PDB file of C-alpha atoms in Angstrom:
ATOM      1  CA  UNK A 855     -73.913 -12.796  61.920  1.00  0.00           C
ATOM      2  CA  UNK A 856     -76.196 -10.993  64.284  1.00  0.00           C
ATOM      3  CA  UNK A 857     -75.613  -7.458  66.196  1.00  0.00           C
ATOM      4  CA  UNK A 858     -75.881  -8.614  69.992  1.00  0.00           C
ATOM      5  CA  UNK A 859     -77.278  -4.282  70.547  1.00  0.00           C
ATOM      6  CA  UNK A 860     -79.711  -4.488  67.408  1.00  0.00           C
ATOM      7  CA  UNK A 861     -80.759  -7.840  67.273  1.00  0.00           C
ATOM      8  CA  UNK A 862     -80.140  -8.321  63.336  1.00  0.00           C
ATOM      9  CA  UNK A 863     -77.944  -9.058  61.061  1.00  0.00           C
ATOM     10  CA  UNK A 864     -75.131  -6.964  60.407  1.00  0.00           C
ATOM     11  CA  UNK A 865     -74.752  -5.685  56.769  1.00  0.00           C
ATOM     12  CA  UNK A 866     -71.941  -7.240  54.681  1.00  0.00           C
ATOM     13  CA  UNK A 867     -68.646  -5.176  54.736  1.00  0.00           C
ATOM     14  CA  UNK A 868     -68.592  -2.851  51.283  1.00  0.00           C
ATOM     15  CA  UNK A 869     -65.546  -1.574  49.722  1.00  0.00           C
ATOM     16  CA  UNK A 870     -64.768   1.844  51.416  1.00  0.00           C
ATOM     17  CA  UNK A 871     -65.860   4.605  49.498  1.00  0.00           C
ATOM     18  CA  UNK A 872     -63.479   6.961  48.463  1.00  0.00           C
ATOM     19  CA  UNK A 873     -63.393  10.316  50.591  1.00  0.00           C
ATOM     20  CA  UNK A 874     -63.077  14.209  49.568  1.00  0.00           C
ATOM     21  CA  UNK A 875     -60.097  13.769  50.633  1.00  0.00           C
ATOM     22  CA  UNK A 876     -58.841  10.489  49.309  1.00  0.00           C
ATOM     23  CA  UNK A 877     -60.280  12.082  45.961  1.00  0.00           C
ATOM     24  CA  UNK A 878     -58.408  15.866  46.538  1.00  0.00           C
ATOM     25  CA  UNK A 879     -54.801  13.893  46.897  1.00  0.00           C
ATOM     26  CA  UNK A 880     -55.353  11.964  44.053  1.00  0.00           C
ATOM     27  CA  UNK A 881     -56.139  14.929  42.188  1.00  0.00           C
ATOM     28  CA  UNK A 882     -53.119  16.715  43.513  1.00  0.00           C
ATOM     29  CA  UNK A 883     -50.449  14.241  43.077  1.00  0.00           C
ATOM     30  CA  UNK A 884     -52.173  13.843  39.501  1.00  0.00           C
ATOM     31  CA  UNK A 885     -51.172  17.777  38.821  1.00  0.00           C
ATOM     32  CA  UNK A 886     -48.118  18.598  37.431  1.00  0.00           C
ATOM     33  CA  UNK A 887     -45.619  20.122  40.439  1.00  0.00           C
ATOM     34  CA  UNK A 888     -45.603  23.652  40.719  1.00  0.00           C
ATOM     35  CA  UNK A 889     -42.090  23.914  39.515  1.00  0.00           C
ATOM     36  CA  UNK A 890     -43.436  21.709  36.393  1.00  0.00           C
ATOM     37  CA  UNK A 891     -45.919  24.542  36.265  1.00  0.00           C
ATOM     38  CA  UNK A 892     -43.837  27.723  36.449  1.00  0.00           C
ATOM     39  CA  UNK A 893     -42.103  26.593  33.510  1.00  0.00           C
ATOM     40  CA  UNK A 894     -45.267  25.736  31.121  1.00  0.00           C
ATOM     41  CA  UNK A 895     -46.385  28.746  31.857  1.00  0.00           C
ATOM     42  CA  UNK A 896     -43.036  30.794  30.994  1.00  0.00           C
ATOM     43  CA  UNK A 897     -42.967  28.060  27.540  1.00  0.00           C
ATOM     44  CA  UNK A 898     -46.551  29.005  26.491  1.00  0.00           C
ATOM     45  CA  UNK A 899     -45.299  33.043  26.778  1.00  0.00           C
ATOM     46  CA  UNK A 900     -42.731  32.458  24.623  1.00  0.00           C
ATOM     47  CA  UNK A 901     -44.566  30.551  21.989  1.00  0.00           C
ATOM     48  CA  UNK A 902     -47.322  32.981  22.112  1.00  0.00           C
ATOM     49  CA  UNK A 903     -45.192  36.347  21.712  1.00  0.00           C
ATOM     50  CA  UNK A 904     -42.792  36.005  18.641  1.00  0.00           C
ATOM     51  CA  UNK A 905     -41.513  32.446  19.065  1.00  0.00           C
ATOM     52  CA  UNK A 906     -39.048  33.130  16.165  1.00  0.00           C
ATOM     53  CA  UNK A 907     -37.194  35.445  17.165  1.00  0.00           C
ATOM     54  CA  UNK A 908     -33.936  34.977  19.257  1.00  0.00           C
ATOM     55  CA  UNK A 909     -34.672  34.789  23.314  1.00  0.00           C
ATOM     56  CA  UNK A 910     -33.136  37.797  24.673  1.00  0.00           C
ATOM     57  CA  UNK A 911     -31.984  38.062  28.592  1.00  0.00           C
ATOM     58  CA  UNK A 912     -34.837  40.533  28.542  1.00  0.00           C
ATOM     59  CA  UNK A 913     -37.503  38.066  27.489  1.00  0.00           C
ATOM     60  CA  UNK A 914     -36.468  35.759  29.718  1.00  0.00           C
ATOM     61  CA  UNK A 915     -36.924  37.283  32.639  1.00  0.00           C
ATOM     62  CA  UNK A 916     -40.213  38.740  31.659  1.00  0.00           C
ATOM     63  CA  UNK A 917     -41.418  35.095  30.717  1.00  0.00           C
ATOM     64  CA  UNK A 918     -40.153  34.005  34.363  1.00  0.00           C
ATOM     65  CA  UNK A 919     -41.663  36.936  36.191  1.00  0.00           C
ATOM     66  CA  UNK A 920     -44.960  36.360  34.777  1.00  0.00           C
ATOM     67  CA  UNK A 921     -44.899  32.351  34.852  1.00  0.00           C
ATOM     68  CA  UNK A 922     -44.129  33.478  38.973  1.00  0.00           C
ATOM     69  CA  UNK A 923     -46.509  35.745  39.098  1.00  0.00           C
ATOM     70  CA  UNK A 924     -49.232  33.452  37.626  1.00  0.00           C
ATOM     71  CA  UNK A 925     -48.550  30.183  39.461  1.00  0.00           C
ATOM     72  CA  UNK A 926     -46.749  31.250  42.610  1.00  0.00           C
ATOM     73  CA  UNK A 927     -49.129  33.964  44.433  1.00  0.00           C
ATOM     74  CA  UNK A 928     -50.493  33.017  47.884  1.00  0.00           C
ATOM     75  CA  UNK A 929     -47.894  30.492  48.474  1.00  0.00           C
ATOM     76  CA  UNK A 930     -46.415  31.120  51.525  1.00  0.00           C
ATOM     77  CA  UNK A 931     -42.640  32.567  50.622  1.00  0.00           C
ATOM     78  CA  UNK A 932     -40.501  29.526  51.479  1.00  0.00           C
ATOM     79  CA  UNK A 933     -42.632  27.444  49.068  1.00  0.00           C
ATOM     80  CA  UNK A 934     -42.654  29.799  45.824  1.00  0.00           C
ATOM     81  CA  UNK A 935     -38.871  30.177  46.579  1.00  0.00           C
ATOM     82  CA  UNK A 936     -38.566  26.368  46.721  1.00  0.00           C
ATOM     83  CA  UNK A 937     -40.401  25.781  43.443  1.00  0.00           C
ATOM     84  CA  UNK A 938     -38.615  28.176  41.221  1.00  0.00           C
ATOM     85  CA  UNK A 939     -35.240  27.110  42.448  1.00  0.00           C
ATOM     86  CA  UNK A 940     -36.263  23.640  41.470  1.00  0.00           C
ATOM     87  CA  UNK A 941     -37.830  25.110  38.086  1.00  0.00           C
ATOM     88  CA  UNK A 942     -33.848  26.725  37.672  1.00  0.00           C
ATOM     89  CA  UNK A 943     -32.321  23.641  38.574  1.00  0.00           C
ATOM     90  CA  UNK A 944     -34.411  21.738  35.956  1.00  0.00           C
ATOM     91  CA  UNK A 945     -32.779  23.777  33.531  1.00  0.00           C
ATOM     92  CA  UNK A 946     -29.396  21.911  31.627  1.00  0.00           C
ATOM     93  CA  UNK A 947     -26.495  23.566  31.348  1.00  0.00           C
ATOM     94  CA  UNK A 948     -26.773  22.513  27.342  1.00  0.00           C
ATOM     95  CA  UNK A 949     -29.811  25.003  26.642  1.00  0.00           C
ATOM     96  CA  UNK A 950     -28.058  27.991  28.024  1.00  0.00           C
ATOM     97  CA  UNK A 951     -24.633  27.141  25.798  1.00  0.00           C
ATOM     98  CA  UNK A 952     -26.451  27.976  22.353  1.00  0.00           C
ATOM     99  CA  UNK A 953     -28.999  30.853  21.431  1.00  0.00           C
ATOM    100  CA  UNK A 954     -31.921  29.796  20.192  1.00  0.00           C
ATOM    101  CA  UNK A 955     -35.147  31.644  19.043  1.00  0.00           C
ATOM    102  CA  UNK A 956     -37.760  31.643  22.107  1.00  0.00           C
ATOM    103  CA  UNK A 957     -40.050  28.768  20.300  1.00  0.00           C
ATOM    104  CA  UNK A 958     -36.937  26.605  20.448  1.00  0.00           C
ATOM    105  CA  UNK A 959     -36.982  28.023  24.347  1.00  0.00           C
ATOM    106  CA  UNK A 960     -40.626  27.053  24.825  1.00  0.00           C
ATOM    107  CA  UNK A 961     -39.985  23.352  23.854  1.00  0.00           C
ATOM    108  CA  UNK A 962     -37.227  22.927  25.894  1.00  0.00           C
ATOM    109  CA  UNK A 963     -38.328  24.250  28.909  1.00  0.00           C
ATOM    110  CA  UNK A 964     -41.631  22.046  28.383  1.00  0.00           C
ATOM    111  CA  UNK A 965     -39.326  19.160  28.221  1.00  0.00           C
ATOM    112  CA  UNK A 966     -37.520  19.950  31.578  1.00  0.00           C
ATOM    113  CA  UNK A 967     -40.836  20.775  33.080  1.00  0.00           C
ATOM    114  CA  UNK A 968     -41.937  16.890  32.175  1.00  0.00           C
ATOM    115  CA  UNK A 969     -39.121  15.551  33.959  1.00  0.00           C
ATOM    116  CA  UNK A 970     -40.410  17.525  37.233  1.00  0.00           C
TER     117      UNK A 970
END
């Protein structure tokens, strides 16, 4: 087919190339959710520091307030709020009715952070 303006043919249509920001989405939606994230990060701190012994109220909220710290700075308030009531609500009502050791801790809360 010609160009009536250019007076040649016009190059075959080619599959659209995919943009910076076609690419940055799919990267994003590939990433775990930041909920997902807040509670990998508070499983890894209790398998690194003494993943035998029991999970105290104590270590839990340290785990949490770092996993928050880490993951959730410069998000705008509403959002970190958002996410870690999500992480929370992630959490079954089963894993808080027995004590476990905080490796036992760290596997669960990597299992509710798949299903995020």
């Amino acid at each position: 087919m010609r160009d009536r303006n250019r007076g040649r043919g016009v190059p075959a249509a080619r599959s659209p190339q995919p943009s910076q920001i076609t690419e940055a989405v799919r990267e994003l939606l590939a990433s775990p959710s930041l909920s997902a994230q807040i509670l990998q990060h508070a499983a890894e701190h209790l398998t690194r520091i003494r993943p035998t012994e029991p999970l105290t109220l104590a270590g839990w909220g340290r785990a949490l307030a770092r996993a928050d710290a880490q993951i959730l700075t410069g998000y705008p308030p509403a959002i970190a709020q958002s996410a870690s009531c999500r992480a929370m609500a992630a959490l079954d009502s089963v894993m808080w009715a027995t004590s476990r050791t905080r490796g036992e801790w760290a596997l669960c809360l990597t299992a509710a952070a798949s299903t995020l």
